[in-house]
XYZ file of C-alpha atoms in Angstrom:
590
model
C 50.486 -107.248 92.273
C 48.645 -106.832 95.165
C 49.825 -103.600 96.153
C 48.676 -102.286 92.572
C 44.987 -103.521 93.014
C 44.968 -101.726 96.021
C 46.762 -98.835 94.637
C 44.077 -98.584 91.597
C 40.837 -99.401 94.344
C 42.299 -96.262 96.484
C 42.844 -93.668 93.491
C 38.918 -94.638 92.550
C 37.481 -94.381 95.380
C 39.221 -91.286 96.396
C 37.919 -89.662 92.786
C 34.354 -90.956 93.881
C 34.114 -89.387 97.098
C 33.333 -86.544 96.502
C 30.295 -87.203 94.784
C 28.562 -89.394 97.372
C 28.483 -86.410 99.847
C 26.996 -83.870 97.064
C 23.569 -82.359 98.451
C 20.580 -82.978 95.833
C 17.045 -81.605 96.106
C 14.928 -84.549 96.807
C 11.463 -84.473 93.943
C 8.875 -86.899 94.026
C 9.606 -90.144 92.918
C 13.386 -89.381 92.430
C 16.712 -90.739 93.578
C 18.681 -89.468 96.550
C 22.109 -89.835 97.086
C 23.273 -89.806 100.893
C 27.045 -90.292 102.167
C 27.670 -92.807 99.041
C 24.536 -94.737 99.103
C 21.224 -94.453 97.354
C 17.650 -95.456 97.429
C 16.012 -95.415 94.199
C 12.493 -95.117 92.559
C 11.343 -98.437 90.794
C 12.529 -97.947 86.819
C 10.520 -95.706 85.025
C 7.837 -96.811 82.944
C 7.045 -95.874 79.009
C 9.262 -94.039 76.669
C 9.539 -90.762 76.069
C 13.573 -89.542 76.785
C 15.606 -86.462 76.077
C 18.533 -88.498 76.601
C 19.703 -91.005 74.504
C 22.980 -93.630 75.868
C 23.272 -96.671 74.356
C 26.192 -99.286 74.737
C 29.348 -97.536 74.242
C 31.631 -98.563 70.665
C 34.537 -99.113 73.386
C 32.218 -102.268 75.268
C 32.665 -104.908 72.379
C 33.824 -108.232 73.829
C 33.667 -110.250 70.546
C 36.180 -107.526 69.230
C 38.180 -107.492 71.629
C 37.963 -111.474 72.187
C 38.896 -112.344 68.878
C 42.608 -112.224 68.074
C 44.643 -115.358 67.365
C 46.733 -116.446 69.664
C 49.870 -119.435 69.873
C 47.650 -121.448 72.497
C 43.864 -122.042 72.352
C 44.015 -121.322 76.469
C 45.680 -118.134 76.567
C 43.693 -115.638 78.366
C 45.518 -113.390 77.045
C 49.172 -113.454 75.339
C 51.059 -110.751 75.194
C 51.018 -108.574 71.976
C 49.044 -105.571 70.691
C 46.672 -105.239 67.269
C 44.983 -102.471 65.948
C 41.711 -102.252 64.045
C 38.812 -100.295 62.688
C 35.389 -101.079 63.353
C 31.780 -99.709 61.292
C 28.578 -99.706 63.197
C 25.338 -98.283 61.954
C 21.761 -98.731 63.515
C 18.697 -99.437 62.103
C 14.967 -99.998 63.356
C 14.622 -96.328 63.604
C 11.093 -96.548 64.444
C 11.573 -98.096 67.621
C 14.540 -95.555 68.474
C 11.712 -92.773 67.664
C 9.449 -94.404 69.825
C 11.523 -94.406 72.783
C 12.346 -90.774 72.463
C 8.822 -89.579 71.536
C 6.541 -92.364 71.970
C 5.677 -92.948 67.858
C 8.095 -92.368 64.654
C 5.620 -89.704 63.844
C 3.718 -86.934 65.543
C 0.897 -84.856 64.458
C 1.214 -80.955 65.153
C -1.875 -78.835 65.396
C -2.481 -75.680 66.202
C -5.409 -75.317 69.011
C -7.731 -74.000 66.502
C -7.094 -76.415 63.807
C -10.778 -78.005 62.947
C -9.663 -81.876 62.739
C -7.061 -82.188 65.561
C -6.911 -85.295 67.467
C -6.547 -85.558 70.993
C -2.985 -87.329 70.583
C -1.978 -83.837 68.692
C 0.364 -81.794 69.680
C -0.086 -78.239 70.889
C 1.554 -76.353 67.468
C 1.376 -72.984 69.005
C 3.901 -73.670 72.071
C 6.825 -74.236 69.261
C 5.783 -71.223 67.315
C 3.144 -72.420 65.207
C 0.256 -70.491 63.998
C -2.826 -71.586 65.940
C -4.515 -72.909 63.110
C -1.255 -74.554 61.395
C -1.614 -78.401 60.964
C 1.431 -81.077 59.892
C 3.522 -84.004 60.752
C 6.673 -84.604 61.718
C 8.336 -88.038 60.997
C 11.304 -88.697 63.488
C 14.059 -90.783 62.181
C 17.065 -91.520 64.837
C 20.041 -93.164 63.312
C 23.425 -93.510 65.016
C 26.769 -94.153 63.181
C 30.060 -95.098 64.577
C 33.462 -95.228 63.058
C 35.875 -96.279 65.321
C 39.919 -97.194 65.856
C 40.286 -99.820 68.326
C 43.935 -100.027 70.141
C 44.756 -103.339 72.306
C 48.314 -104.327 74.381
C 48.689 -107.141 76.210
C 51.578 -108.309 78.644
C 51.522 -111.797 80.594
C 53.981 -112.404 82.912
C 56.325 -115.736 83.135
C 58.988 -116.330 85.927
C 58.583 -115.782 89.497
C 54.981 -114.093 88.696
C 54.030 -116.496 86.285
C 50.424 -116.405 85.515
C 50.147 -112.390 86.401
C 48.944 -110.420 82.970
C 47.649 -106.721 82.279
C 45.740 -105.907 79.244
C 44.887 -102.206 77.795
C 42.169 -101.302 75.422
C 41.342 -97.664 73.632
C 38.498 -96.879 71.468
C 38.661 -93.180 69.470
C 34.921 -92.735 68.019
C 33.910 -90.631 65.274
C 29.889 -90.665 65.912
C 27.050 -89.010 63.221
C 23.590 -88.635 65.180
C 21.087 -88.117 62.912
C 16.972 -86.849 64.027
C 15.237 -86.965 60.696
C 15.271 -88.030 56.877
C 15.257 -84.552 55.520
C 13.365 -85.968 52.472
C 10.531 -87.378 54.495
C 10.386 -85.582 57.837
C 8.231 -83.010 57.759
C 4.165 -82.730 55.604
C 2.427 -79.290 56.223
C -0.943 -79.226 55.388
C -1.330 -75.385 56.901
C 0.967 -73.135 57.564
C -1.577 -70.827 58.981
C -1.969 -67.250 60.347
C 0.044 -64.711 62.353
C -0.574 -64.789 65.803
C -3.862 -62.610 66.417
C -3.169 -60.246 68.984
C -3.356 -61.102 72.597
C -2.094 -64.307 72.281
C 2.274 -64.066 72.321
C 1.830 -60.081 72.015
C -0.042 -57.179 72.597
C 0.168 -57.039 68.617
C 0.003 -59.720 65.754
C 3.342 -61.209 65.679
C 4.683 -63.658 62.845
C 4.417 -67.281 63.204
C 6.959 -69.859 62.038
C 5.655 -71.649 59.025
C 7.615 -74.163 58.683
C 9.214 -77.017 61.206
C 12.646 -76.222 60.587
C 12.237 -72.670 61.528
C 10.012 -73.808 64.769
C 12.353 -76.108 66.181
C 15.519 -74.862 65.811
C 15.053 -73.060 68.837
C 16.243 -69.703 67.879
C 12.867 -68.452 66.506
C 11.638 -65.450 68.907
C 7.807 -64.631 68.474
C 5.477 -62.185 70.733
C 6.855 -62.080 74.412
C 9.240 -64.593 73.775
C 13.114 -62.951 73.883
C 15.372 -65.943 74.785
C 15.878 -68.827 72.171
C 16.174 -72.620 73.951
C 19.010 -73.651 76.011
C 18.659 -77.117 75.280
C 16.689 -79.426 72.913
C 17.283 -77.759 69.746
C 15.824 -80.215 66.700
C 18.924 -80.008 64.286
C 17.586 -81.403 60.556
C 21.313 -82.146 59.567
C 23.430 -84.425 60.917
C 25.207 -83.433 63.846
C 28.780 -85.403 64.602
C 31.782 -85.325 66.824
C 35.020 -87.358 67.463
C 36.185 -88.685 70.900
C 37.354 -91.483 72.989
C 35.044 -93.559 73.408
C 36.629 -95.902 76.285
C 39.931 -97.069 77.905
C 40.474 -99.829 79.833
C 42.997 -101.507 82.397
C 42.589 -104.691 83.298
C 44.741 -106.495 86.069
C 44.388 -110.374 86.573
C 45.476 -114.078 86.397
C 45.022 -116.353 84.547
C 46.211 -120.164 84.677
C 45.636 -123.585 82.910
C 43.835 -126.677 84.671
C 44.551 -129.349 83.111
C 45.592 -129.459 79.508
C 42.132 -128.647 78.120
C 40.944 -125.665 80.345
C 41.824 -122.700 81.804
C 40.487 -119.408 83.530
C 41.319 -116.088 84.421
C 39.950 -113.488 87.043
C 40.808 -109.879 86.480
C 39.750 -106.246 88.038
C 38.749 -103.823 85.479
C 39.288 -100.004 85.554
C 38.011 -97.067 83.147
C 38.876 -94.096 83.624
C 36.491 -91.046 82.496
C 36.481 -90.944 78.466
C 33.839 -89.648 75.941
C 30.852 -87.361 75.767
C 31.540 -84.776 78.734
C 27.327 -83.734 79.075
C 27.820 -81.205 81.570
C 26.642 -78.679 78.646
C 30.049 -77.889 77.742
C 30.402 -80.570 74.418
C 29.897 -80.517 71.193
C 26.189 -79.617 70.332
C 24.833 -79.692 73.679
C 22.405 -77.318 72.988
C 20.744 -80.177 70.614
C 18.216 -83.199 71.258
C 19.680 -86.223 70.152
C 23.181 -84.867 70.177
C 26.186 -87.291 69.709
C 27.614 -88.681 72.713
C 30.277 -90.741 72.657
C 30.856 -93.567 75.532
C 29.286 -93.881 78.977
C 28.880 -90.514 79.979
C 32.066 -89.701 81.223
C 31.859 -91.938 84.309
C 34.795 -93.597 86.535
C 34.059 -97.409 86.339
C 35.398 -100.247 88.437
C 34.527 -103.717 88.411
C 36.049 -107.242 88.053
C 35.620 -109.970 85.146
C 35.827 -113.966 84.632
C 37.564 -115.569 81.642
C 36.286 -119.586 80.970
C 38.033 -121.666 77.962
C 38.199 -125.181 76.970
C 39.527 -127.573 74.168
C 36.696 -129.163 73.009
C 38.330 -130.901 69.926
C 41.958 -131.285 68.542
C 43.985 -133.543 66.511
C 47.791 -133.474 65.956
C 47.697 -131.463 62.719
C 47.675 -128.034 64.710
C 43.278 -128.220 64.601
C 41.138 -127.369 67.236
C 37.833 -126.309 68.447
C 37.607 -124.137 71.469
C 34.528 -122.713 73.636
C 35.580 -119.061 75.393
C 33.450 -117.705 77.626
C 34.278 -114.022 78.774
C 32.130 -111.839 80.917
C 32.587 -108.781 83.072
C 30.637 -106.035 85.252
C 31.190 -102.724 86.264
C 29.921 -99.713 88.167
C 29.607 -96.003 86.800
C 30.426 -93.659 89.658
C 28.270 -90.595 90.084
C 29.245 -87.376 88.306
C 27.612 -84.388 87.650
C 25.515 -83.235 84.533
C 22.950 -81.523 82.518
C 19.616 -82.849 81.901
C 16.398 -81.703 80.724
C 13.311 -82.999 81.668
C 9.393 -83.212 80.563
C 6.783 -81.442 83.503
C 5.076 -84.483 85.345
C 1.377 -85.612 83.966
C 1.656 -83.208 80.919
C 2.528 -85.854 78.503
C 6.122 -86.483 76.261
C 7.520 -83.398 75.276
C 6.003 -80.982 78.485
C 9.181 -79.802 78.418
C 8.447 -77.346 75.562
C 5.462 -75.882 77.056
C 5.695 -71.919 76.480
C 5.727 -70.816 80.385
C 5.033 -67.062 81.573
C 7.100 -65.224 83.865
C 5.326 -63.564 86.536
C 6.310 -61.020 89.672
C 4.925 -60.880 92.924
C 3.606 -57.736 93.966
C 3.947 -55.530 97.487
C 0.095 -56.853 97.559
C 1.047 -60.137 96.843
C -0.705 -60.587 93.862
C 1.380 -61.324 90.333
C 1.767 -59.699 87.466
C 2.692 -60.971 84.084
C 6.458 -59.162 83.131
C 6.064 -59.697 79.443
C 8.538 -62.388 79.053
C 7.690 -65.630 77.749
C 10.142 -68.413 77.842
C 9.839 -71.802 76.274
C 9.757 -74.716 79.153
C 13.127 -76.567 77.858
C 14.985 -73.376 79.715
C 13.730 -74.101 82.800
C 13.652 -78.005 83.193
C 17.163 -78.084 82.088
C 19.460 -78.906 85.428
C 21.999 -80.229 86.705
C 22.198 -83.646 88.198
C 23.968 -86.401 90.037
C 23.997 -88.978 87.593
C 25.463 -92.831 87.968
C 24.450 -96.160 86.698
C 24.518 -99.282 89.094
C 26.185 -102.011 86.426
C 27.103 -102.234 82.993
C 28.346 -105.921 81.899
C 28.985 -107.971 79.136
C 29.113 -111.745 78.385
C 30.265 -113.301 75.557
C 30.191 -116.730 74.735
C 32.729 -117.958 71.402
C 33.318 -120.937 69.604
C 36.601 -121.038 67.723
C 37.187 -123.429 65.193
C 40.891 -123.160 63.737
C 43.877 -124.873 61.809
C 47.095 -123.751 60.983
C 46.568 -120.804 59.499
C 43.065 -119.856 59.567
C 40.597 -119.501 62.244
C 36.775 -119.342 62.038
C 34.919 -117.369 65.252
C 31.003 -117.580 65.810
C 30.046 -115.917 69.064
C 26.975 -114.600 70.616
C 27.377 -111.405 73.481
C 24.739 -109.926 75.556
C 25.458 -106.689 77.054
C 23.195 -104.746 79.715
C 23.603 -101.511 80.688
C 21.137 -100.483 84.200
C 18.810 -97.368 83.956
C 20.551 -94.298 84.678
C 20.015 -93.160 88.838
C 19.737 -89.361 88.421
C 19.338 -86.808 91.777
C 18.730 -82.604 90.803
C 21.438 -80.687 92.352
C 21.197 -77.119 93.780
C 21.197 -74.915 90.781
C 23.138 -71.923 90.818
C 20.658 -69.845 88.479
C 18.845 -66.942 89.111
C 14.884 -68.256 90.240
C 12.323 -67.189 88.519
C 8.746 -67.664 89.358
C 6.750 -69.102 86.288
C 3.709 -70.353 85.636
C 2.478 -72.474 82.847
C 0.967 -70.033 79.617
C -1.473 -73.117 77.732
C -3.739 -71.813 75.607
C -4.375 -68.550 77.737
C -3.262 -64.996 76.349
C 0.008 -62.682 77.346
C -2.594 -59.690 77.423
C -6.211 -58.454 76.943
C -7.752 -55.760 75.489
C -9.806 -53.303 77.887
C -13.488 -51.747 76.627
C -16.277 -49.767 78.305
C -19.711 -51.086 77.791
C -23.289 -49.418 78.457
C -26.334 -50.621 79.872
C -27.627 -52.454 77.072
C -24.019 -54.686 77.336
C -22.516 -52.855 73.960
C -19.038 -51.981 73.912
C -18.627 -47.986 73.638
C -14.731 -47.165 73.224
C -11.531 -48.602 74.481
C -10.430 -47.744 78.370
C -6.898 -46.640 79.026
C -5.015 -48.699 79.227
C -5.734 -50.123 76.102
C -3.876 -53.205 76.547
C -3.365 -55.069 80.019
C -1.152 -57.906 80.696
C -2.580 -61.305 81.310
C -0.938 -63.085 84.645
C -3.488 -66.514 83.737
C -2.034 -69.432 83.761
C -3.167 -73.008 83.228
C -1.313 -75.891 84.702
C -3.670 -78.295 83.749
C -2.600 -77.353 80.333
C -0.718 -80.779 78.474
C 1.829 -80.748 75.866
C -1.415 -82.145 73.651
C -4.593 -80.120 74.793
C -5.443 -76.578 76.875
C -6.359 -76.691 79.873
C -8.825 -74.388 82.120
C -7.152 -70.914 83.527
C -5.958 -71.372 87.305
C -8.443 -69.890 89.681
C -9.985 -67.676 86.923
C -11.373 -64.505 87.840
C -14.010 -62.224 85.247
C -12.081 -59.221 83.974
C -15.352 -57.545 83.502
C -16.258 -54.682 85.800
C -19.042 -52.763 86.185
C -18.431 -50.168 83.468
C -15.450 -52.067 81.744
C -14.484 -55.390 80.489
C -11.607 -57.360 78.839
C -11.894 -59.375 75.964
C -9.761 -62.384 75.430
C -7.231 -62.717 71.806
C -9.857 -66.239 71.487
C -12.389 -63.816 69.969
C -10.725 -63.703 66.751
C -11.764 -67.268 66.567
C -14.460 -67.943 68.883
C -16.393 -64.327 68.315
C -19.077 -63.206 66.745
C -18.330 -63.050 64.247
C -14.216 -63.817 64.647
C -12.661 -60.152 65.241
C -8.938 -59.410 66.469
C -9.631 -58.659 70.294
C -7.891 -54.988 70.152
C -10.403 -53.891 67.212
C -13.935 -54.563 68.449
C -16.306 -51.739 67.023
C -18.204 -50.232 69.271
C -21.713 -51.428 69.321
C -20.698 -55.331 69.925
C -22.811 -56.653 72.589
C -20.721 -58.867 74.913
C -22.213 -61.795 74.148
C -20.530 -61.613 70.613
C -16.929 -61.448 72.506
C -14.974 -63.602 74.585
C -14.423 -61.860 77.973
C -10.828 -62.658 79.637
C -9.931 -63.866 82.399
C -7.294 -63.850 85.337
C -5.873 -66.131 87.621
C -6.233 -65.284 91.097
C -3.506 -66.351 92.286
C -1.497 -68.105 89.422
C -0.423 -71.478 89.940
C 3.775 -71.638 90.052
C 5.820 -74.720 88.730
C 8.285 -75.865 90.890
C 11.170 -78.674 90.456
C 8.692 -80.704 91.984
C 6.528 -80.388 88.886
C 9.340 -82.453 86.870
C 9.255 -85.749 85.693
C 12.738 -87.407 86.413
C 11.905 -90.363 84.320
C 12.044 -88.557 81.372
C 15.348 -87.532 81.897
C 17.440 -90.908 82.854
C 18.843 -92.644 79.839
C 16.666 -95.986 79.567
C 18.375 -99.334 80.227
C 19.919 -101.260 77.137
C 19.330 -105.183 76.910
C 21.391 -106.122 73.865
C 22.171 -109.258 72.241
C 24.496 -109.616 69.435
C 25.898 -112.417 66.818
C 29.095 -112.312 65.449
C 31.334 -114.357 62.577
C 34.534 -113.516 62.247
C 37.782 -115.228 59.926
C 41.573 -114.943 60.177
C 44.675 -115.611 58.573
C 47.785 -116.078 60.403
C 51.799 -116.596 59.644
C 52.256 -119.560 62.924
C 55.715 -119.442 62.315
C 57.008 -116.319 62.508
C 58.182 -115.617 66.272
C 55.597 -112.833 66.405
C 52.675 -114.846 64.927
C 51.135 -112.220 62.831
C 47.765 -112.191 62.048
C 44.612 -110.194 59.832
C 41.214 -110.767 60.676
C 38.214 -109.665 59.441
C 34.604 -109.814 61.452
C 30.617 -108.655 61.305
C 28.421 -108.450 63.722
C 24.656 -107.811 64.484
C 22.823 -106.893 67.905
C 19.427 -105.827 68.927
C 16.687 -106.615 71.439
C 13.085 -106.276 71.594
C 12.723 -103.371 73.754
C 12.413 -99.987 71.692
C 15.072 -98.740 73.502
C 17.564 -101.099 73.417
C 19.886 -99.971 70.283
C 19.598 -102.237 66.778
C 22.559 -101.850 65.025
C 24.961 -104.019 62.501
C 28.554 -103.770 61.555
C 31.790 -104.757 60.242
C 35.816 -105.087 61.888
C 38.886 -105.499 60.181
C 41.960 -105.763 62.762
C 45.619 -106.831 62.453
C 48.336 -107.143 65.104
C 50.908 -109.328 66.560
C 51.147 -111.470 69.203
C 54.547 -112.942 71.238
């Protein structure tokens, strides 16, 4: 037996390794990972995640816990069972608040009359600038899962000696939003006016559907997202969910109690999120266990008879509880931009070029943010453990369970790795235009006739821009000359009167225009600019009651048994998963 522990603690730690000596690019505030140790940033504060992990369907003590057995102190018999569990959550408000701060969020476009400064920028998803609506998010998560459990104890010369094996296969339905509630436009809007995505008037989306499906192109804009793709349909997938190996002892004291000590194992199972699964390209995709981690970690079994007579009745107290560690492994994570509020990460962002001057230009490619905070990371959690506390009352053949479990699950530790992409140098777009329109004026300030080239491209940028309000242009600079001057796409809202900036009639005195402006220099992003927090699954503090009943045939040699069981968990933290279900489970045990 000992030999085996030591065999299992080797192959881990071997598969482990590797990771600990991975390089990562240390960011503000971040993790870092060095020769299998890490110091950490304190746990991130507010909500606001593109990740969502809660407890895996495989981590359910009071399932696995509650299968009759011949003795009230065996921790465990030998036999095997198989079942089918239901879980769906609920409190979807407080799931949408964790992910984007409220259940509903107001998009308006930066011309919109009545927008509030909690709004959210409409144009950098493709909105008009003057397009107005909500969105009401509405997470739910459904499991249906097939639960699989084997037991051997040994008797003889290693008496006491038992190994236990559990297997979860998940089917899991994600869905963001009520389709018949989710989305109230009040304006759809205009086109884009020229100057703004384009040198020309481009179409904007009109509804959210279109906007956030991340395959609507507009103006400059000729790659659709990566990641973080809004499905309105459900998006599902099937996979296991969790295996585990557990290698202990167990032994009586006394006739009324007992324990058992026992070193757990699980190897990788699930959700894969290195980019490669099953609607990765979505926010709020299904993922189905941990996260694909190796876990080790050891567990205590408790029991006691706490009532019996000598018609075959009892009433038992088990207390079970175990924790674990989820080794580093590497995956894909997007992030929001640091002090630009939740959802940054879809900021429109310009792609500029430095020049033999070493001055930028604007290339004429607009990309939205989610492409470029996407990376890949070390990811590992420090413990995930359960506890769970039963009281079983039975008689000959029937047996009544009430229980109570908590489970907590650490916030994630996440490092950026080296990225093998091509860099690009970017710069945050806001509110300011991918080009402006060139005129010559007289002396009297009136624009006379358009100067070749007609059109210039803009290389402003505004990093104080936020994912809710523009900001001011980076070191601006006047585009106005002494014989020429630009004029900004803003004038076909803010001139006088409102004109598209490539048609001003000659005549116009300056003062009726908005002139453009430049950034000299443009101010870059960096990885440094991301927010790690935003990207590190939050920690889960469940709690969960349970009832469960079961018959059972005592005198067959194989004691068969059905049972049937509900449950209920949630927490007050919004990110802590609320959800309610059902078990039925038969099996055998010898």
């Amino acid at each position: 037996m000992i030999h085996l522990l030591y065999f299992v603690c080797a192959t881990i730690l071997s598969m482990t390794q590797g990771y600990a000596q991975e390089t990562c690019i240390l960011t503000p505030g971040q993790c870092s990972f060095v020769a299998g140790s890490d110091c950490c940033a304190p746990s991130c504060a507010g909500n606001c995640r593109s990740i969502y992990i809660p407890r895996s369907s495989h981590a359910n003590g009071s399932y696995w816990l509650s299968r009759p057995t011949y003795d009230p102190l065996a921790l465990p018999e030998s036999g095997f069972d198989i079942g089918y569990g239901y879980q769906n959550s609920f409190a979807h408000d407080d799931l949408a608040a964790c992910l984007f701060q409220a259940p509903t969020r107001t998009f308006s476009g930066q011309f919109t009359p009545d927008r509030n400064a909690t709004d959210i920028l409409a144009d950098q998803f493709g909105l008009s600038p003057t397009f107005q609506g909500t969105l009401t998010f509405s997470p739910e998560i459904t499991n249906n899962n097939l639960h699989l459990f084997g037991a051997w104890r040994a008797y003889g010369r290693c008496k006491g000696f038992f190994c236990r094996g559990m297997l979860t296969i998940t089917h899991q339905s994600r869905t963001l939003f009520d389709e018949k509630c989710a989305a109230n436009i009040i304006n759809a809007g205009a086109p884009f006016p020229p100057g703004e995505m384009a040198a020309t008037s481009v179409d904007a989306a009109v509804t959210f559907q279109q906007a956030l499906s991340g395959d609507f192109l507009f103006g400059d804009m000729h790659t659709p997202w990566q990641a973080g793709k809004m499905s309105f349909r459900p998006l599902s997938t099937t996979n296991l969910a969790g295996a585990t190996v557990d290698l202990g002892y167990v032994r009586k004291q006394l006739a009324t109690r007992g324990w058992a000590v026992f070193v757990r194992y699980r190897p990788p199972t699930g959700t894969k999120l290195d980019g490669t699964q099953a609607h990765a390209q979505y926010l709020f995709s299904p993922i189905v266990g941990d996260g694909f981690h190796h876990a080790l970690g050891a567990g205590l079994s408790l029991n006691a008879i706490l009532w019996e007579d000598d018609m075959n009745r009892s009433v038992t107290a088990v207390l079970e509880g175990y924790g674990t560690h989820l080794f580093q492994n590497c995956q894909l994570r997007s992030f929001d931009f640091v002090n630009r509020g939740c959802l940054s990460r879809y900021l429109l962002l310009k792609e500029l070029q430095i020049q033999p001057d070493s001055t930028y230009i604007y290339t004429g490619n607009l990309i939205n943010g989610i492409n470029f905070t996407t990376r890949p990371a070390q990811v590992s959690v420090g413990a995930v453990g359960e506890a769970t506390f039963q009281l079983r009352m039975r008689s000959k053949h029937f047996e009544c369970i009430v229980g109570y479990e908590f489970y907590g699950r650490q916030e994630e530790t996440v490092c950026l790795k080296p990225s093998s992409l091509a860099e690009k140098t970017y710069g945050v777009k806001g509110c300011t235009g991918t080009t402006y329109f060139a005129y010559n004026y007289n002396v009297n300030n009136e624009i006379t006739a358009a100067s070749v080239p007609f059109n210039i491209p803009s290389n402003a940028t505004s990093s104080a821009t936020t994912i809710n309000a523009c900001g001011a242009i980076d070191n601006p600079t006047s585009t106005q000359t002494a014989t020429t001057v630009g004029v900004d796409w803003t004038t076909a809202f803010s001139g006088t009167p409102p004109t598209a900036a490539n048609t001003i009639p000659s005549g116009t005195l300056l003062t009726d225009v908005i002139i453009a402006q430049t950034s000299n220099p443009p101010s870059l992003i960096t990885i440094n600019d991301l927010n790690i927090c935003t990207g590190r699954a939050p920690k889960q503090i469940v709690h969960k009651g349970m009832l469960s009943f079961s018959y059972r045939w005592p005198d067959h040699c194989y004691l068969p048994y059905i049972l049937f069981g509900v449950e209920a968990e949630g927490s007050g933290a919004d990110c802590s998963l609320k959800q309610a279900g059902f078990w039925l489970q038969g099996g055998v045990t010898f």
